[in-house]
XYZ file of C-alpha atoms in Angstrom:
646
model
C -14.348 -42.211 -13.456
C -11.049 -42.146 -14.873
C -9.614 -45.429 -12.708
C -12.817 -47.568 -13.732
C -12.207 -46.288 -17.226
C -8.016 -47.852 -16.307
C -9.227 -51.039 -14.288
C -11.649 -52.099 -17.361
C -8.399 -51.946 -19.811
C -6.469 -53.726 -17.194
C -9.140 -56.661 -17.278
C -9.325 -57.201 -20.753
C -5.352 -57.441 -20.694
C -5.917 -60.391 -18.276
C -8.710 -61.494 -20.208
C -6.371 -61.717 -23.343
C -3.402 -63.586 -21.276
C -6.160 -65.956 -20.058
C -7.199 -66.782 -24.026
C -3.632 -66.876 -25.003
C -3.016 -69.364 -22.286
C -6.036 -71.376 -23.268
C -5.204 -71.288 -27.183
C -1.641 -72.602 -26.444
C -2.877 -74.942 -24.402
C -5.224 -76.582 -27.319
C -1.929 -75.989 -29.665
C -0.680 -78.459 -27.566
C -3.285 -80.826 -27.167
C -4.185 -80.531 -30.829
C -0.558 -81.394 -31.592
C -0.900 -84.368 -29.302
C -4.051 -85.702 -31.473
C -1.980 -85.297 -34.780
C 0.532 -87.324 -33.118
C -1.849 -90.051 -32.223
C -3.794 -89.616 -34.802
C -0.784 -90.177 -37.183
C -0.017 -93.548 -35.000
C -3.505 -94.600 -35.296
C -3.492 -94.335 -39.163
C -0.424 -96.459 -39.233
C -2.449 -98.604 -37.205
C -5.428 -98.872 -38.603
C -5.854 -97.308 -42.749
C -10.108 -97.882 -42.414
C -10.262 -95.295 -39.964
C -8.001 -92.962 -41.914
C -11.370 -91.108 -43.268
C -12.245 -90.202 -39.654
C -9.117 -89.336 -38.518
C -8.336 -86.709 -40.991
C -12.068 -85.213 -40.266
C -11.003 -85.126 -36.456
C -7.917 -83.295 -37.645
C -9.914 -81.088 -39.993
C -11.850 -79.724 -37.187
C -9.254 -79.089 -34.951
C -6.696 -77.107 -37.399
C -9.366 -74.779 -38.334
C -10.870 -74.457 -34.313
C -7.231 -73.080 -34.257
C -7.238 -70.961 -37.033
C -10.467 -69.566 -36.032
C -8.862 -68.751 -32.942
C -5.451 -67.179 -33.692
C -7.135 -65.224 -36.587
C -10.121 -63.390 -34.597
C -7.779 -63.135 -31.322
C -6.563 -59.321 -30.946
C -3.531 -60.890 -29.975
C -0.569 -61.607 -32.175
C 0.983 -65.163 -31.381
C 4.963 -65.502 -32.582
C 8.172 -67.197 -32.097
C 11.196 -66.189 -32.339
C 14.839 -67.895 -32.259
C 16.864 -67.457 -29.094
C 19.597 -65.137 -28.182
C 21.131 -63.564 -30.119
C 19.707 -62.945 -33.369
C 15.750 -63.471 -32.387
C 14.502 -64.615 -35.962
C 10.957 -65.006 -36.511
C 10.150 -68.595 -36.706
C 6.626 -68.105 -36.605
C 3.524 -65.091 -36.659
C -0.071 -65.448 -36.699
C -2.279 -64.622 -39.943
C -3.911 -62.163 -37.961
C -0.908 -60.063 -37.644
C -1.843 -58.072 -40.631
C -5.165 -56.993 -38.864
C -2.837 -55.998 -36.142
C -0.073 -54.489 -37.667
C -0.874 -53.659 -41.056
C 1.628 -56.046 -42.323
C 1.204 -60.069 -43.470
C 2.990 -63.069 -41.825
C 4.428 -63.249 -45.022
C 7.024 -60.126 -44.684
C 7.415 -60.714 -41.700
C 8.951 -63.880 -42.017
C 10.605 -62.839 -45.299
C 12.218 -60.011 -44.243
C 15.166 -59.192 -43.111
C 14.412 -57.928 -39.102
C 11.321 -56.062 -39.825
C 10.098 -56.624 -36.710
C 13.309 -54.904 -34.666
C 13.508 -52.019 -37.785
C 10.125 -50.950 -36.970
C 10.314 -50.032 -33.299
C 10.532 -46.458 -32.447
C 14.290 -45.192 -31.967
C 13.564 -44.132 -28.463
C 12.115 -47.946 -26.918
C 14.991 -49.885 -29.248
C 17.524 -49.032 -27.443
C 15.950 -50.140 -24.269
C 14.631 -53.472 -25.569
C 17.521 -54.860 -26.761
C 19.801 -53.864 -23.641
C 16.969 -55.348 -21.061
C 15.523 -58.191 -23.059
C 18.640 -60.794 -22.756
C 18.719 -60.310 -18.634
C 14.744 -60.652 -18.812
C 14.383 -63.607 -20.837
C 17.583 -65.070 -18.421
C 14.938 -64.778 -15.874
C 12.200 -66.885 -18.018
C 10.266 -64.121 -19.431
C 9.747 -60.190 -20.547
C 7.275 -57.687 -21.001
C 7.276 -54.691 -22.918
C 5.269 -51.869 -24.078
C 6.845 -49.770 -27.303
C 5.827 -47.764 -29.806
C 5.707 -49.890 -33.780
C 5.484 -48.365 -36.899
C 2.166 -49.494 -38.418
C 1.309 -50.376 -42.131
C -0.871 -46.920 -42.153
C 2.437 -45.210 -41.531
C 1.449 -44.465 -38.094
C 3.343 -45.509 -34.711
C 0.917 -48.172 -32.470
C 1.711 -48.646 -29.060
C 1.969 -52.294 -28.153
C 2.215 -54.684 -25.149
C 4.812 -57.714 -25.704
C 4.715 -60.638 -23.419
C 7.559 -64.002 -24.353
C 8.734 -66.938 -22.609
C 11.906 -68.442 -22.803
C 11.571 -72.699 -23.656
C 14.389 -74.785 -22.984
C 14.979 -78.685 -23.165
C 15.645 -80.799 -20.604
C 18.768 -79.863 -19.978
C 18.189 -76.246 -19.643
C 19.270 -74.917 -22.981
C 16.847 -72.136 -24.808
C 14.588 -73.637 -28.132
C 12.721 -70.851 -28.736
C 10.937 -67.634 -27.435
C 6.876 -67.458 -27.464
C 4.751 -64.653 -27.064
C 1.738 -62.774 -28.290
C 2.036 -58.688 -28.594
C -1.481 -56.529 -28.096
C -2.181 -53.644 -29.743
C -2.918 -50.769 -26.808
C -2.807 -47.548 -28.368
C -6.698 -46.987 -26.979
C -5.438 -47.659 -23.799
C -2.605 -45.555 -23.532
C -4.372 -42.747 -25.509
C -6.918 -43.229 -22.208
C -4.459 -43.110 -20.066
C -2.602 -39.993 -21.604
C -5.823 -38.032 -21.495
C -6.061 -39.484 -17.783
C -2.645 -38.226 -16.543
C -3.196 -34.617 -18.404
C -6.604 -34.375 -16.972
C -4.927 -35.513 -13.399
C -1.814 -33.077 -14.250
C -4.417 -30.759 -14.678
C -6.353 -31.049 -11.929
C -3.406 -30.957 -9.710
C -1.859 -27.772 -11.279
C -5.580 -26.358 -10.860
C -5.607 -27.791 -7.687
C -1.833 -26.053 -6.213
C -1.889 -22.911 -8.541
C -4.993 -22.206 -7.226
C -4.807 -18.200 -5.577
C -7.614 -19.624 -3.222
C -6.836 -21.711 -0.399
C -8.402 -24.998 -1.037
C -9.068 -28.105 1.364
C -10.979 -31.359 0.645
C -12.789 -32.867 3.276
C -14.749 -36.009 3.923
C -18.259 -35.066 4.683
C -19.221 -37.389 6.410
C -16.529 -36.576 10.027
C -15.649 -33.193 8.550
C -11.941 -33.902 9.210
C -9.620 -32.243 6.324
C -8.039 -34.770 4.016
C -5.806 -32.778 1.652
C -5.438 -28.980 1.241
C -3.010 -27.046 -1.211
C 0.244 -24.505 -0.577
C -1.779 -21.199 -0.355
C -3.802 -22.930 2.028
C -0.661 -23.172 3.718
C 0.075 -19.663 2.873
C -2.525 -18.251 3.595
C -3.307 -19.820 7.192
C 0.558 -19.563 8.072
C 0.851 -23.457 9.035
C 4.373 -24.884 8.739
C 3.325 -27.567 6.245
C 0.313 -29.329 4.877
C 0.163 -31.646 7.531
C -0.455 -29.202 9.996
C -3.919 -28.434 8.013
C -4.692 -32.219 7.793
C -7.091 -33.929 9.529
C -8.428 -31.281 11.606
C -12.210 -29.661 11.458
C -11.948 -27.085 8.838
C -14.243 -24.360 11.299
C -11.267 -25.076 13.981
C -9.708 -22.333 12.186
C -12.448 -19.749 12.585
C -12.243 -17.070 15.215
C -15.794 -17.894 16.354
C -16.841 -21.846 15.679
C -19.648 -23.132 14.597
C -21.988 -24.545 16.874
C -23.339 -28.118 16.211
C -26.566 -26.919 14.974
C -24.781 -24.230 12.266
C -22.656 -27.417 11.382
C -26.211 -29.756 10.999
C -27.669 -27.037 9.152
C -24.407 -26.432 6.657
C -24.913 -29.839 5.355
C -28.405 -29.849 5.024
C -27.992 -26.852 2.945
C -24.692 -28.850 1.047
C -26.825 -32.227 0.332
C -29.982 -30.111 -0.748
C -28.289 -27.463 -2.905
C -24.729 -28.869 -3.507
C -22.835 -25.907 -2.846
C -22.786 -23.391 0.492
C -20.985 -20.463 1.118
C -20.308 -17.509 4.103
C -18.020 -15.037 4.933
C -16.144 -15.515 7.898
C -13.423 -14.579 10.311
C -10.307 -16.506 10.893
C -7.278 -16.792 12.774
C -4.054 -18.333 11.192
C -1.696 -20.202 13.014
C 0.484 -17.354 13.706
C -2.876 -15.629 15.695
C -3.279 -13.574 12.308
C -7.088 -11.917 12.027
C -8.597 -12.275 8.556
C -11.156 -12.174 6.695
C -12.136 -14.878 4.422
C -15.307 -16.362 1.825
C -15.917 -19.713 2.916
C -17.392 -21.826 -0.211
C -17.972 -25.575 -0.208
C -19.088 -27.521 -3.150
C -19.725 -31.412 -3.737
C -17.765 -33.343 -5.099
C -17.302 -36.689 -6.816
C -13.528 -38.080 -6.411
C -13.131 -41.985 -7.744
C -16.965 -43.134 -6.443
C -16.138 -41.124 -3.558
C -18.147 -38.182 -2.610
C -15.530 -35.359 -0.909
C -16.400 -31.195 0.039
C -14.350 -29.165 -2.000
C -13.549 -26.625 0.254
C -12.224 -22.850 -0.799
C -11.359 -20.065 1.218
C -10.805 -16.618 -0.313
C -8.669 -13.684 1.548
C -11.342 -10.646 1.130
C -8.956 -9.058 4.231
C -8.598 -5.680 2.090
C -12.738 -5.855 1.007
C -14.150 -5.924 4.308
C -11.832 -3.300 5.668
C -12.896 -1.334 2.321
C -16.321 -1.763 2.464
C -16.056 -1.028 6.498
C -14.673 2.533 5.605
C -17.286 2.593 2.809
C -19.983 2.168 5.217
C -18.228 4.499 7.783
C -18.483 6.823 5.307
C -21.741 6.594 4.488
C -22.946 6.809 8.372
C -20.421 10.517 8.334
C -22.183 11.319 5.366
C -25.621 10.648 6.202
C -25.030 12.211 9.796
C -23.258 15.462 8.373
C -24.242 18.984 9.561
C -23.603 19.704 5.721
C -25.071 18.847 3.235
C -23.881 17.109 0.413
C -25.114 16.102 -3.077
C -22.865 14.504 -6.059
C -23.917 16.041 -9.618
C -23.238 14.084 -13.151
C -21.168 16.397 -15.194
C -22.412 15.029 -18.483
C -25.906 15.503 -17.816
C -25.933 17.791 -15.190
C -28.543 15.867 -12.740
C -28.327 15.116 -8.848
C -27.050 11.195 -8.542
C -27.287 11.892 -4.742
C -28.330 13.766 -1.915
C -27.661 13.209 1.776
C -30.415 13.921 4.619
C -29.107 17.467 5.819
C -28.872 18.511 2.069
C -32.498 17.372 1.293
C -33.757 18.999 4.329
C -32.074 22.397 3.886
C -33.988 22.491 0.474
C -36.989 21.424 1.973
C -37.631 18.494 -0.284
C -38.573 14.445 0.805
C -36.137 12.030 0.847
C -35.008 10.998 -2.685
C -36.884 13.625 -4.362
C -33.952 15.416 -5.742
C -32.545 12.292 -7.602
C -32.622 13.022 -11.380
C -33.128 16.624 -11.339
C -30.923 19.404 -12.649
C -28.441 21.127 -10.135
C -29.912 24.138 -11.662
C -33.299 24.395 -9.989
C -31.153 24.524 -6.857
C -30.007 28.286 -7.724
C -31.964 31.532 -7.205
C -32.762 32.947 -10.071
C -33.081 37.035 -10.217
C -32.341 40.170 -12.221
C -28.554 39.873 -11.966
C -27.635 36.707 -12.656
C -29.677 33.144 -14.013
C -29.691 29.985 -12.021
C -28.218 28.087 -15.429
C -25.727 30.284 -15.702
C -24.784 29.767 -11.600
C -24.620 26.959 -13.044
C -22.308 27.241 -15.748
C -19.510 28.963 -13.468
C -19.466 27.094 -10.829
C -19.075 23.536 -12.773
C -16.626 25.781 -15.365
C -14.426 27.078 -12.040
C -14.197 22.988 -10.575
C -13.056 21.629 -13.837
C -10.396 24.192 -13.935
C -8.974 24.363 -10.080
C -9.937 20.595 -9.601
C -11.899 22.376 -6.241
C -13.664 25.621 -5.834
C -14.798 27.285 -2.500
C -17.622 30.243 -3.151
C -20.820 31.467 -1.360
C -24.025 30.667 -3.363
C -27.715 32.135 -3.571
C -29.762 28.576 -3.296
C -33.658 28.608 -3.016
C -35.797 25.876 -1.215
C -38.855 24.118 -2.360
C -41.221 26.686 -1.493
C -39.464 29.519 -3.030
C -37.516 30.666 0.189
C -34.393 31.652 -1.050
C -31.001 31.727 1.269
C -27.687 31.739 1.455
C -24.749 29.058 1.558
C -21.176 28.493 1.833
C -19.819 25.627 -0.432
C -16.881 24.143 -1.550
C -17.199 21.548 -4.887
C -14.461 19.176 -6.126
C -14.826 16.597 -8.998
C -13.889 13.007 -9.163
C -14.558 9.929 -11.354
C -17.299 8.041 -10.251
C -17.499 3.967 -11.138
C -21.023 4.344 -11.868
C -21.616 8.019 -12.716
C -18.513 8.929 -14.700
C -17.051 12.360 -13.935
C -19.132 13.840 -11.031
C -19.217 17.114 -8.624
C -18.956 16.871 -4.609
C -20.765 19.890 -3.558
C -20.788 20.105 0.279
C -23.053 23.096 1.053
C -23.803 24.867 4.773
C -26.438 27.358 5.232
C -25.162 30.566 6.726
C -28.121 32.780 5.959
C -28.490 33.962 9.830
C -24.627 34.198 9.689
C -24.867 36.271 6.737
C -27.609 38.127 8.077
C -25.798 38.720 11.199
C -22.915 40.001 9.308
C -24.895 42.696 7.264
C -26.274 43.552 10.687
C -23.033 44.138 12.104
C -21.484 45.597 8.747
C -24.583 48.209 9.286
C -23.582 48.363 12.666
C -19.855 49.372 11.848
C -21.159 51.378 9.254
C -23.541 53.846 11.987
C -20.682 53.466 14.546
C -17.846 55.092 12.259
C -20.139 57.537 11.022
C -20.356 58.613 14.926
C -17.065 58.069 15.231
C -15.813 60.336 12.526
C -18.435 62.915 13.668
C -17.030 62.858 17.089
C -13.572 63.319 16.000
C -15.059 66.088 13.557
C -16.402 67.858 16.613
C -13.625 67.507 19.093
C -11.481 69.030 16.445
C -13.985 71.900 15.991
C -13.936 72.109 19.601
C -10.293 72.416 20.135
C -10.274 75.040 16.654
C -12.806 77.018 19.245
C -10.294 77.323 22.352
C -7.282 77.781 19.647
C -9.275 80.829 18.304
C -10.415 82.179 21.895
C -6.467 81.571 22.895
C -5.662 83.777 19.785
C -8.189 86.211 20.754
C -6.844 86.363 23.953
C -3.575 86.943 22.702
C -4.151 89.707 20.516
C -5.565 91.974 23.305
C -2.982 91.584 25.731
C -0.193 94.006 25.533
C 2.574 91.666 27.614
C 4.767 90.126 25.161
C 5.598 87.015 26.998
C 2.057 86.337 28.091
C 1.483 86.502 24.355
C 3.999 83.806 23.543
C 2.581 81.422 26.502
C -0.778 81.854 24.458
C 0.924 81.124 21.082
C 2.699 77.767 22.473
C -0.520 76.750 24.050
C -2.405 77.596 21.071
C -0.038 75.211 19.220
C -0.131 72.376 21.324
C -4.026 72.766 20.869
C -3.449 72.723 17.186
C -1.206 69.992 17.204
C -3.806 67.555 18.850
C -6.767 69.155 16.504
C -4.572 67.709 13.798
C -4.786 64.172 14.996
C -8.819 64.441 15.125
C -8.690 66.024 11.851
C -6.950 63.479 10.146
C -8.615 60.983 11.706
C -11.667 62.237 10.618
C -10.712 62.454 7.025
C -9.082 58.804 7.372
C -10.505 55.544 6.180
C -8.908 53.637 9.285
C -10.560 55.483 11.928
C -8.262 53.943 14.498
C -4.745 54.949 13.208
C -3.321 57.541 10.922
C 0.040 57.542 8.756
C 2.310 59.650 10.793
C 4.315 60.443 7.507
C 1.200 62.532 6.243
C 0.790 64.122 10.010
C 3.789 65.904 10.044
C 4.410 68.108 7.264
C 1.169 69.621 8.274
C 2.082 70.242 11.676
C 5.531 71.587 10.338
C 3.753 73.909 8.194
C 1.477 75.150 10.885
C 3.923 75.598 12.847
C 6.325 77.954 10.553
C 3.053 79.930 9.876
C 2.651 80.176 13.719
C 5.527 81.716 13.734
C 6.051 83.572 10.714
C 9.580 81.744 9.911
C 9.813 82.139 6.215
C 10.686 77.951 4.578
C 13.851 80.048 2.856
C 15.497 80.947 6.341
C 15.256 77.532 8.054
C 15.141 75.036 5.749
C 13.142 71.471 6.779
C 14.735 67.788 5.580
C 12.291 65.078 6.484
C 13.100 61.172 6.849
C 9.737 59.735 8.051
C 8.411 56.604 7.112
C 5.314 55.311 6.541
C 4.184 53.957 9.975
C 0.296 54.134 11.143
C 0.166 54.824 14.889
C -2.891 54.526 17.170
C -4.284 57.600 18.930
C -2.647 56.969 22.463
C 0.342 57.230 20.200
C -0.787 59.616 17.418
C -1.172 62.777 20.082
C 1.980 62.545 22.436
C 4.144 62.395 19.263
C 2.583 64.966 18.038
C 2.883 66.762 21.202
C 6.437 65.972 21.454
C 7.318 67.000 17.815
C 5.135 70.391 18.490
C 7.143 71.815 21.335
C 10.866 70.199 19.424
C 9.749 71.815 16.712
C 8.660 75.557 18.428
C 12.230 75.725 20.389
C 14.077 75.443 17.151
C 12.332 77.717 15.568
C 12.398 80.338 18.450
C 15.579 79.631 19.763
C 18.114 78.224 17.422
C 18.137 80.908 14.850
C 17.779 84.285 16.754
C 18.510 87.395 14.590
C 16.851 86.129 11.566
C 19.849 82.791 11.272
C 19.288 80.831 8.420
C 19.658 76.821 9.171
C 18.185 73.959 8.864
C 15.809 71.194 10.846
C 15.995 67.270 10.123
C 13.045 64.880 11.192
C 13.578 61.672 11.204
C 10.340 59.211 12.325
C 11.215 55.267 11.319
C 11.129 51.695 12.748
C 14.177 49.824 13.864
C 14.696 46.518 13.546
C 13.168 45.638 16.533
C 9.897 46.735 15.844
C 10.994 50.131 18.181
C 10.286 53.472 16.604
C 12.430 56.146 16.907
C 12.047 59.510 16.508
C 14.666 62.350 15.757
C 14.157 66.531 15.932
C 18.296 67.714 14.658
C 18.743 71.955 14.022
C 21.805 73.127 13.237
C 21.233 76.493 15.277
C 23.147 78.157 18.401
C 22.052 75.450 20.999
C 22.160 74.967 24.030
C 24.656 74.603 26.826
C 25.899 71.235 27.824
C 25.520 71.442 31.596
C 21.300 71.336 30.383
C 19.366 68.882 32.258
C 16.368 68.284 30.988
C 14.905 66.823 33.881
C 15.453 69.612 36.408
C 14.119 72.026 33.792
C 12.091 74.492 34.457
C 10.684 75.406 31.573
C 7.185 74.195 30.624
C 7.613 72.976 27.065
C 10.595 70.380 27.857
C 9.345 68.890 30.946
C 5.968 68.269 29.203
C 8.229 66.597 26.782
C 9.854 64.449 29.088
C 6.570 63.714 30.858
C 5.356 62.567 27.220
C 8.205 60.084 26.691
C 7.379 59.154 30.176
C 3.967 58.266 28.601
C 5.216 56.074 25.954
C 7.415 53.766 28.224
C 10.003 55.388 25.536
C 13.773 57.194 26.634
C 15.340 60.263 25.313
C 18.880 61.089 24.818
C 20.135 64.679 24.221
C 23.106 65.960 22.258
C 24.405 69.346 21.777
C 27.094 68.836 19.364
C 26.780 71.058 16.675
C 23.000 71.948 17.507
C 20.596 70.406 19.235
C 19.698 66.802 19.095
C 16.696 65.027 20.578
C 16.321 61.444 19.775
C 13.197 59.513 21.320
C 12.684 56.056 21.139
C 9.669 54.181 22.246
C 7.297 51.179 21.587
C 4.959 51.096 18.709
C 2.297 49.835 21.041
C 1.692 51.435 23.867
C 0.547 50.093 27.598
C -2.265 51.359 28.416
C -2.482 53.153 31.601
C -4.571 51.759 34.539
């Protein structure tokens, strides 16, 4: 539109030339009339009448014709000065200014030429007029105080011999035109920075062979060609990872000449072999009487692969074992429920969309389903995520139990929501108060057991004691108390089992100040003769363990306090039970007393009290050192865990 709007000036330019042409041209034959008009008149006086009619006629056919002509006839003097000689009446139309001033004053025509084209006109216009003629177009400062833009055509005449007369020309005003064709280059300046800044990749094609015919630099860009005119005139869908097929093409531009625009998503592949995405949109066009596809191709790369993970999403979600619902915080309604959650509550697909969370929760005596509620969502907005166990109930009324964990995040369409992924573990619940009840009837036998073995073991400590008190042989009588003892010693273990909440260990450090203390009153050693210094930490030993060390400190125990301090000796005992730093324990039985001589071996002892010890440590995959320095020392070490025995 724009270049018929520029070839329609152009013609009436030519158009103009062509009148100028044929008004000098009657100048000159009008001025050849006057001369024979003026010869005829000398000639002949009785035609003068006519003559000066003829000449009537033709001054004002001229003046007709340089007065409604757009075009401004002059002439000027030659090089160097260029006086105006001559100007048509029609200049002030023009130019806003009369022949009069012009020809009066003083250069007007040079003094009222922009700065910026003066300079140029005077340096160009001698070597141009050398060559016959000039053209110009410059800016002139019109009457209205406004600067006109103005085309100025001259022609050097010369006489015979070659030397200049005069210049002749005609100037145009052509401010319409160049106002047309400065909205022309900013809308083409436009286009073209519309066209290359575009983000888009854009092609145009002729759609009639479907051959590319220009395309811009993301185009470039984004199909990773070297240059443009590796992207021109090639079929556009040559770039696709799959091509169409000639029907798809046929029905494209049925779809393009019907509708005007058409558009797809599709998969390329760049030059480089680079897979992406792209939205393939193609729109009409009209280009200079020439209908072209405007072709653009938008990277959506990073959309498909998010809306792929969307949907991947959705498939994990709708496929869960859990079930999951999303809850508006402001109003405190289900926006959405997947399959698994919908059919744990028993309701239809859908069915839960708009309703409070709250007719999700069971409702009893102890606590209301709003106020469920009202912890939970207060607990989430706190820790940003919040794991509990919650009483739901279905549809029908059923209640039961599930696990769930809740988070909150900001939802595009929802604002501020609640994940809640939920699991029913009522039979795992159930199943867990089973086997809590379970436990529950199993330590109760457990305890009772250990409360009867103990009362069992009190019964063959009394009949020992029995037995002791009616025989009459002293020794015999102290075989009876040791064994009584040893009995005790392991009664102790059941008993504070028994009396223990961890019915599979007891603390060792409150074992043995008991058994100490039995074992004085055994003996009737008074706590002022022999004094007792414990060091025993607080370790937890299993039964296997529990009743050889207690076994072991027993009989330790009895020889120092019926050996090491004979004749009523006053002294003292140290026990010492802890855990070394690599996880060993050791344990430690240290009197001060007479002890006993250094050539003792306690492994070709015969007495029974010592070799049961050493058959004890035996037991415990544990070894024992003796020293006799200063008293007696045994010092045990063995593993908190012992093998068990096949």
């Amino acid at each position: 539109m724009n270049q018929r709007v520029k070839a329609k000036l152009q013609q009436e330019i030519r158009d103009l030339r062509d009148r100028l042409q044929q008004a000098e041209a009657k100048l000159q034959a009008l001025r050849g009339e006057e001369f024979t008009v003026i010869q005829e008149f000398g000639d002949s006086t009785g035609d003068r009448k006519s003559t000066e009619d003829r000449l009537r006629q033709h001054q004002q056919h001229l003046q007709y014709l340089l007065t409604s002509s757009p075009a401004v006839i002059f002439s000027t003097q030659p090089h160097p000065n260029y006086k105006l000689t001559y100007i048509s009446e029609n200049v002030a139309n023009v130019l806003g200014y009369t022949a009069q001033e012009f020809l009066n004053g003083s250069h007007l025509w040079l003094n009222h030429i922009h700065p910026e084209d003066l300079n140029s006109i005077l340096q160009t216009l001698p070597q141009k007029l050398a060559q016959g003629n000039y053209s110009f177009e410059y800016r002139f400062l019109h009457g209205d105080g406004t600067y006109h833009w103005l085309c100025d055509e001259g022609k050097l005449i010369q006489d015979e011999m070659g030397n200049p007369i005069e210049v002749v020309g005609y100037c145009v005003d052509i401010s319409d035109r160049k106002q047309t064709e400065l909205a022309l280059s900013r809308s083409r300046e436009l286009k073209e920075a519309i066209f290359n800044e575009s983000t888009d990749a854009l092609f145009l094609v002729n759609p009639e062979t479907g051959l590319t015919i220009d395309c811009n630099q993301p185009a470039v860009n984004l199909f990773e060609a070297a240059n443009e005119a590796e992207l021109i005139n090639i079929e556009g869908h040559t770039l696709q990872k799959y091509r169409f097929t000639l029907e798809e093409l046929n029905s494209i531009n049925q779809a393009i000449n019907q509708y005007g625009v058409w558009s797809k998503e599709v998969e390329y592949i760049t030059k480089k072999g680079r897979c992406f995405w792209g939205n393939l949109a193609v729109k009409r066009i009209q280009v200079t009487d020439s209908a072209l596809n405007l072709v653009r191709v938008t990277d959506i790369t990073n959309r498909k692969e998010a809306e792929k993970e969307l949907n991947l999403q959705a498939v994990i979600t709708k496929n869960m074992a859990e079930g999951i619902c999303l809850v508006s915080v402001n109003e405190g309604q289900i926006v959405y429920a997947n399959p698994k959650f919908e059919q744990m509550l028993g309701y239809d697909k859908g069915e839960l969309i708009g309703k409070s969370v709250s007719i999700l929760n069971y409702d009893d005596d102890e606590i209301s389903a709003e106020e469920v509620k009202r912890i939970i969502s207060h607990n989430v907005m706190q820790k940003g995520e919040y794991t509990y166990q919650v009483h739901n109930v279905k549809k029908d009324g059923t209640p039961f139990w599930c696990q769930a964990t809740t988070s909150r995040f900001d939802h595009p369409d929802y604002g501020t929501v609640l994940v809640a992924v939920q699991q029913d573990i009522t039979v795992q619940k159930q199943a867990k108060e089973q086997l809590k009840a379970s436990l529950k009837e199993k330590e109760v036998l457990l305890k009772e057991i250990h409360h009867r073995v103990k009362n069992n073991l009190q019964i063959v400590s009394s009949l020992l004691q029995m037995q002791s008190r009616r025989t009459q042989d002293q020794e015999v009588a102290l075989v009876l108390q040791d064994s009584q003892n040893r009995i005790a010693s392991i009664a102790l273990v059941h008993e504070k089992l028994y009396r223990s909440e961890n019915l599979a260990q007891i603390d060792f450090a409150q074992y043995v100040p008991d058994l100490i203390t039995h074992l004085f009153d055994s003996y009737n050693i008074s706590s002022s003769q022999v004094r007792i210094a414990y060091q025993v930490e607080d370790i937890a030993l299993a039964i296997d363990t529990a009743i050889p060390c207690g076994l072991i400190l027993n009989e330790l125990v009895s020889n120092s306090l019926k050996y090491a301090f004979p004749e009523n000796r006053q002294g003292e005992i140290n026990i010492a039970f802890q855990r070394n730093c690599d996880h060993r324990i050791t344990l430690i039985v240290r009197d001060n007393g007479v002890g006993i001589p250094k050539s003792f071996d306690i492994e070709t002892t015969t007495s029974l009290g010592l070799t049961l010890v050493w058959g004890l440590v035996e037991q415990l995959d544990g070894t024992l050192e003796l020293n006799c320095d200063s008293g007696t020392e045994f010092k045990i070490i063995f593993a908190s865990q012992v093998k068990t025995r096949k």
